[in-house]
PDB file of C-alpha atoms in Angstrom:
ATOM      1  CA  MET A   1     152.052  30.371 167.264  1.00 65.00           C
ATOM      2  CA  SER A   2     149.865  31.265 170.239  1.00 70.00           C
ATOM      3  CA  VAL A   3     150.968  33.424 173.155  1.00 69.00           C
ATOM      4  CA  ALA A   4     150.952  30.374 175.452  1.00 69.00           C
ATOM      5  CA  GLU A   5     153.182  28.452 173.022  1.00 70.00           C
ATOM      6  CA  LYS A   6     155.625  31.360 172.848  1.00 69.00           C
ATOM      7  CA  GLU A   7     155.742  31.562 176.643  1.00 71.00           C
ATOM      8  CA  ASN A   8     156.040  27.820 177.309  1.00 72.00           C
ATOM      9  CA  TYR A   9     158.302  26.897 174.380  1.00 71.00           C
ATOM     10  CA  PRO A  10     160.595  29.919 173.842  1.00 71.00           C
ATOM     11  CA  ALA A  11     163.083  27.911 171.743  1.00 72.00           C
ATOM     12  CA  ARG A  12     160.430  27.608 169.019  1.00 70.00           C
ATOM     13  CA  SER A  13     160.510  31.361 168.468  1.00 67.00           C
ATOM     14  CA  GLY A  14     164.301  31.643 168.782  1.00 67.00           C
ATOM     15  CA  ILE A  15     164.236  33.365 172.197  1.00 70.00           C
ATOM     16  CA  VAL A  16     166.175  30.685 174.105  1.00 73.00           C
ATOM     17  CA  GLU A  17     169.061  28.468 173.034  1.00 76.00           C
ATOM     18  CA  SER A  18     169.486  24.880 174.134  1.00 81.00           C
ATOM     19  CA  ASP A  19     172.089  23.979 176.765  1.00 88.00           C
ATOM     20  CA  ALA A  20     174.236  21.130 175.388  1.00 92.00           C
ATOM     21  CA  GLU A  21     174.444  19.205 178.678  1.00 95.00           C
ATOM     22  CA  GLN A  22     170.687  19.414 179.368  1.00 95.00           C
ATOM     23  CA  HIS A  23     169.900  18.495 175.771  1.00 95.00           C
ATOM     24  CA  SER A  24     172.172  15.452 175.870  1.00 97.00           C
ATOM     25  CA  ARG A  25     170.686  14.267 179.186  1.00 97.00           C
ATOM     26  CA  CYS A  26     167.154  14.732 177.819  1.00 97.00           C
ATOM     27  CA  LEU A  27     167.936  12.615 174.755  1.00 97.00           C
ATOM     28  CA  LYS A  28     169.508   9.922 176.934  1.00 98.00           C
ATOM     29  CA  TRP A  29     166.447   9.776 179.223  1.00 97.00           C
ATOM     30  CA  ARG A  30     164.098   9.816 176.203  1.00 98.00           C
ATOM     31  CA  ASP A  31     165.931   6.924 174.557  1.00 98.00           C
ATOM     32  CA  LYS A  32     165.986   4.924 177.791  1.00 98.00           C
ATOM     33  CA  SER A  33     162.251   5.504 178.335  1.00 97.00           C
ATOM     34  CA  ILE A  34     161.324   4.268 174.866  1.00 97.00           C
ATOM     35  CA  LYS A  35     163.273   1.074 175.533  1.00 97.00           C
ATOM     36  CA  THR A  36     162.322   0.349 179.154  1.00 97.00           C
ATOM     37  CA  SER A  37     159.040   2.024 180.151  1.00 95.00           C
ATOM     38  CA  SER A  38     156.137  -0.392 179.701  1.00 94.00           C
ATOM     39  CA  TYR A  39     153.670   2.504 179.436  1.00 93.00           C
ATOM     40  CA  VAL A  40     155.727   4.279 176.762  1.00 96.00           C
ATOM     41  CA  LEU A  41     156.245   1.043 174.827  1.00 97.00           C
ATOM     42  CA  PHE A  42     152.512   0.315 174.989  1.00 95.00           C
ATOM     43  CA  MET A  43     151.584   3.774 173.693  1.00 96.00           C
ATOM     44  CA  LEU A  44     154.155   3.625 170.887  1.00 97.00           C
ATOM     45  CA  ASP A  45     152.765   0.239 169.846  1.00 97.00           C
ATOM     46  CA  GLU A  46     149.178   1.528 169.917  1.00 95.00           C
ATOM     47  CA  MET A  47     150.166   4.545 167.810  1.00 95.00           C
ATOM     48  CA  LYS A  48     151.785   2.223 165.276  1.00 96.00           C
ATOM     49  CA  LYS A  49     148.633   0.066 165.114  1.00 96.00           C
ATOM     50  CA  LEU A  50     146.645   3.196 164.239  1.00 95.00           C
ATOM     51  CA  GLY A  51     149.025   4.051 161.411  1.00 96.00           C
ATOM     52  CA  CYS A  52     150.577   6.923 163.344  1.00 94.00           C
ATOM     53  CA  GLU A  53     154.021   5.429 163.833  1.00 93.00           C
ATOM     54  CA  VAL A  54     156.330   7.604 165.909  1.00 95.00           C
ATOM     55  CA  ASN A  55     159.722   8.469 164.456  1.00 96.00           C
ATOM     56  CA  VAL A  56     161.655   9.106 167.651  1.00 96.00           C
ATOM     57  CA  ASN A  57     164.037  11.759 166.304  1.00 96.00           C
ATOM     58  CA  ARG A  58     161.312  13.586 164.373  1.00 96.00           C
ATOM     59  CA  HIS A  59     158.360  13.329 166.754  1.00 97.00           C
ATOM     60  CA  LEU A  60     159.948  13.286 170.257  1.00 97.00           C
ATOM     61  CA  VAL A  61     162.052  16.443 170.541  1.00 96.00           C
ATOM     62  CA  CYS A  62     164.018  17.864 173.457  1.00 96.00           C
ATOM     63  CA  GLU A  63     163.854  21.651 173.817  1.00 93.00           C
ATOM     64  CA  PRO A  64     164.253  24.239 176.566  1.00 92.00           C
ATOM     65  CA  CYS A  65     160.909  25.405 177.960  1.00 88.00           C
ATOM     66  CA  SER A  66     159.571  27.866 180.494  1.00 83.00           C
ATOM     67  CA  GLY A  67     159.758  26.687 184.094  1.00 77.00           C
ATOM     68  CA  ARG A  68     156.008  25.996 184.114  1.00 79.00           C
ATOM     69  CA  VAL A  69     155.860  22.891 181.912  1.00 87.00           C
ATOM     70  CA  LEU A  70     157.570  19.513 181.580  1.00 91.00           C
ATOM     71  CA  GLY A  71     156.415  18.838 178.050  1.00 93.00           C
ATOM     72  CA  GLY A  72     153.633  19.219 175.546  1.00 93.00           C
ATOM     73  CA  PHE A  73     152.067  17.879 172.391  1.00 94.00           C
ATOM     74  CA  ASP A  74     152.209  20.158 169.333  1.00 93.00           C
ATOM     75  CA  PRO A  75     149.498  18.970 166.931  1.00 92.00           C
ATOM     76  CA  SER A  76     150.558  21.346 164.140  1.00 91.00           C
ATOM     77  CA  ARG A  77     154.041  19.792 164.036  1.00 93.00           C
ATOM     78  CA  LYS A  78     152.866  16.382 165.265  1.00 94.00           C
ATOM     79  CA  GLN A  79     155.630  16.517 167.871  1.00 95.00           C
ATOM     80  CA  ILE A  80     155.969  15.871 171.544  1.00 96.00           C
ATOM     81  CA  VAL A  81     158.154  18.505 173.173  1.00 95.00           C
ATOM     82  CA  LEU A  82     160.194  17.193 176.096  1.00 96.00           C
ATOM     83  CA  CYS A  83     161.443  20.046 178.243  1.00 94.00           C
ATOM     84  CA  GLU A  84     165.148  19.433 178.664  1.00 95.00           C
ATOM     85  CA  ASN A  85     165.524  22.062 181.389  1.00 92.00           C
ATOM     86  CA  THR A  86     162.603  20.959 183.592  1.00 91.00           C
ATOM     87  CA  ILE A  87     162.419  17.154 183.298  1.00 93.00           C
ATOM     88  CA  PHE A  88     164.400  16.186 186.372  1.00 91.00           C
ATOM     89  CA  SER A  89     164.852  12.402 186.136  1.00 93.00           C
ATOM     90  CA  GLY A  90     164.467   9.369 183.945  1.00 94.00           C
ATOM     91  CA  ASN A  91     161.245   8.426 185.753  1.00 91.00           C
ATOM     92  CA  CYS A  92     159.893  11.918 185.187  1.00 91.00           C
ATOM     93  CA  MET A  93     160.747  11.542 181.476  1.00 95.00           C
ATOM     94  CA  SER A  94     158.760   8.297 181.295  1.00 95.00           C
ATOM     95  CA  ASP A  95     155.770   9.943 182.989  1.00 92.00           C
ATOM     96  CA  VAL A  96     155.877  12.978 180.683  1.00 93.00           C
ATOM     97  CA  LEU A  97     156.291  10.820 177.577  1.00 96.00           C
ATOM     98  CA  THR A  98     153.365   8.619 178.563  1.00 95.00           C
ATOM     99  CA  HIS A  99     151.131  11.635 179.266  1.00 93.00           C
ATOM    100  CA  GLU A 100     152.004  13.355 175.984  1.00 95.00           C
ATOM    101  CA  LEU A 101     151.729  10.127 173.964  1.00 96.00           C
ATOM    102  CA  ILE A 102     148.134   9.861 175.189  1.00 95.00           C
ATOM    103  CA  HIS A 103     147.459  13.317 173.715  1.00 95.00           C
ATOM    104  CA  ALA A 104     149.135  12.217 170.469  1.00 96.00           C
ATOM    105  CA  TYR A 105     147.001   9.060 170.481  1.00 95.00           C
ATOM    106  CA  ASP A 106     143.842  11.115 170.997  1.00 94.00           C
ATOM    107  CA  TYR A 107     144.853  13.381 168.119  1.00 94.00           C
ATOM    108  CA  CYS A 108     145.577  10.437 165.818  1.00 94.00           C
ATOM    109  CA  ARG A 109     142.604   8.260 166.759  1.00 92.00           C
ATOM    110  CA  TYR A 110     139.882  10.791 167.502  1.00 89.00           C
ATOM    111  CA  LYS A 111     141.022  13.902 165.612  1.00 89.00           C
ATOM    112  CA  VAL A 112     140.889  15.908 168.835  1.00 89.00           C
ATOM    113  CA  ASP A 113     140.748  19.671 168.307  1.00 90.00           C
ATOM    114  CA  PHE A 114     142.941  21.071 171.073  1.00 86.00           C
ATOM    115  CA  ASP A 115     141.515  24.566 170.443  1.00 87.00           C
ATOM    116  CA  ASP A 116     138.112  23.246 171.559  1.00 89.00           C
ATOM    117  CA  LEU A 117     138.144  23.488 175.360  1.00 88.00           C
ATOM    118  CA  LYS A 118     135.841  20.488 175.770  1.00 88.00           C
ATOM    119  CA  HIS A 119     138.171  18.314 173.672  1.00 83.00           C
ATOM    120  CA  LEU A 120     141.199  19.674 175.529  1.00 84.00           C
ATOM    121  CA  ALA A 121     139.639  18.999 178.942  1.00 87.00           C
ATOM    122  CA  CYS A 122     138.709  15.443 178.003  1.00 86.00           C
ATOM    123  CA  SER A 123     142.157  14.703 176.613  1.00 87.00           C
ATOM    124  CA  GLU A 124     143.810  16.160 179.742  1.00 86.00           C
ATOM    125  CA  ILE A 125     141.575  14.092 182.013  1.00 84.00           C
ATOM    126  CA  ARG A 126     142.368  10.939 180.018  1.00 83.00           C
ATOM    127  CA  ALA A 127     146.089  11.678 179.971  1.00 84.00           C
ATOM    128  CA  ALA A 128     146.182  12.432 183.689  1.00 82.00           C
ATOM    129  CA  ASN A 129     144.243   9.287 184.545  1.00 79.00           C
ATOM    130  CA  LEU A 130     145.857   6.855 182.124  1.00 80.00           C
ATOM    131  CA  SER A 131     149.446   8.065 182.499  1.00 77.00           C
ATOM    132  CA  GLY A 132     149.465   7.616 186.244  1.00 70.00           C
ATOM    133  CA  ASP A 133     149.220  11.301 187.160  1.00 63.00           C
ATOM    134  CA  CYS A 134     146.194  10.354 189.262  1.00 57.00           C
ATOM    135  CA  PHE A 135     147.865   7.535 191.176  1.00 52.00           C
ATOM    136  CA  PHE A 136     147.193   8.126 194.848  1.00 45.00           C
ATOM    137  CA  TRP A 137     150.855   7.922 195.880  1.00 42.00           C
ATOM    138  CA  LYS A 138     151.849  10.567 193.328  1.00 46.00           C
ATOM    139  CA  GLU A 139     149.112  12.952 194.370  1.00 43.00           C
ATOM    140  CA  ASN A 140     149.663  12.464 198.073  1.00 45.00           C
ATOM    141  CA  LEU A 141     153.441  12.299 198.259  1.00 45.00           C
ATOM    142  CA  ALA A 142     154.698  14.163 195.227  1.00 46.00           C
ATOM    143  CA  ARG A 143     152.228  16.774 194.076  1.00 45.00           C
ATOM    144  CA  PHE A 144     149.148  17.884 195.925  1.00 47.00           C
ATOM    145  CA  LYS A 145     149.616  16.374 199.385  1.00 46.00           C
ATOM    146  CA  PHE A 146     145.884  16.264 200.003  1.00 47.00           C
ATOM    147  CA  GLY A 147     145.296  12.696 201.159  1.00 47.00           C
ATOM    148  CA  TRP A 148     142.760   9.966 200.483  1.00 44.00           C
ATOM    149  CA  LYS A 149     139.553  12.024 200.849  1.00 47.00           C
ATOM    150  CA  LYS A 150     140.579  14.597 198.229  1.00 48.00           C
ATOM    151  CA  HIS A 151     141.930  11.825 195.984  1.00 43.00           C
ATOM    152  CA  GLN A 152     138.468  10.208 195.966  1.00 44.00           C
ATOM    153  CA  GLN A 153     136.834  13.578 195.201  1.00 46.00           C
ATOM    154  CA  VAL A 154     139.134  14.004 192.199  1.00 45.00           C
ATOM    155  CA  ARG A 155     138.351  10.467 191.010  1.00 46.00           C
ATOM    156  CA  ARG A 156     134.578  11.142 191.294  1.00 46.00           C
ATOM    157  CA  LEU A 157     135.032  14.343 189.295  1.00 42.00           C
ATOM    158  CA  TRP A 158     136.921  12.391 186.618  1.00 42.00           C
ATOM    159  CA  HIS A 159     134.080   9.856 186.385  1.00 40.00           C
ATOM    160  CA  LYS A 160     131.600  12.720 186.042  1.00 38.00           C
ATOM    161  CA  PHE A 161     133.480  13.953 182.967  1.00 38.00           C
ATOM    162  CA  SER A 162     134.289  10.524 181.515  1.00 38.00           C
ATOM    163  CA  CYS A 163     131.435  10.959 179.024  1.00 35.00           C
ATOM    164  CA  CYS A 164     133.749  12.766 176.616  1.00 38.00           C
ATOM    165  CA  GLY A 165     133.044  10.132 174.008  1.00 39.00           C
ATOM    166  CA  PHE A 166     136.469   8.599 173.552  1.00 36.00           C
ATOM    167  CA  PHE A 167     138.439   6.069 175.541  1.00 35.00           C
ATOM    168  CA  LEU A 168     141.617   4.124 174.992  1.00 33.00           C
ATOM    169  CA  VAL A 169     140.734   0.771 173.471  1.00 29.00           C
TER     170      VAL A 169
END
């Protein structure tokens, strides 16, 4: 386990215990997202088509995390970690699940090596773009607050790096 993994996912090394209320809420939001979010349903279906069917209880786990992350994809365990103490709403859960399912898709379809920084960057760009992280209203109102001009600069930068060699089909 890397230093970053130990810092971001302390429950995996036994440092932090799960809070029952947060864990229960996380599972409830996860289950609702896999039934109602069109993006999550689409990604789960695409994973199944590739032969990488997602077993919800095995592959989508709720755990306490550091305050810096909402979730992550663990390729060694083939799990998506959903941070029960930082995901703050059902909509946030759907966004995190979609983003992390894109990483899982990349890993399944393209055998992405997340230790290779070029692969990691391309997968992050894809996940940010395809999951809706780059929607103008999210950037402007919820995250960066930098307006239309900066949004267009980010989009141009994404297009510059879209030559990573893999795209969602």
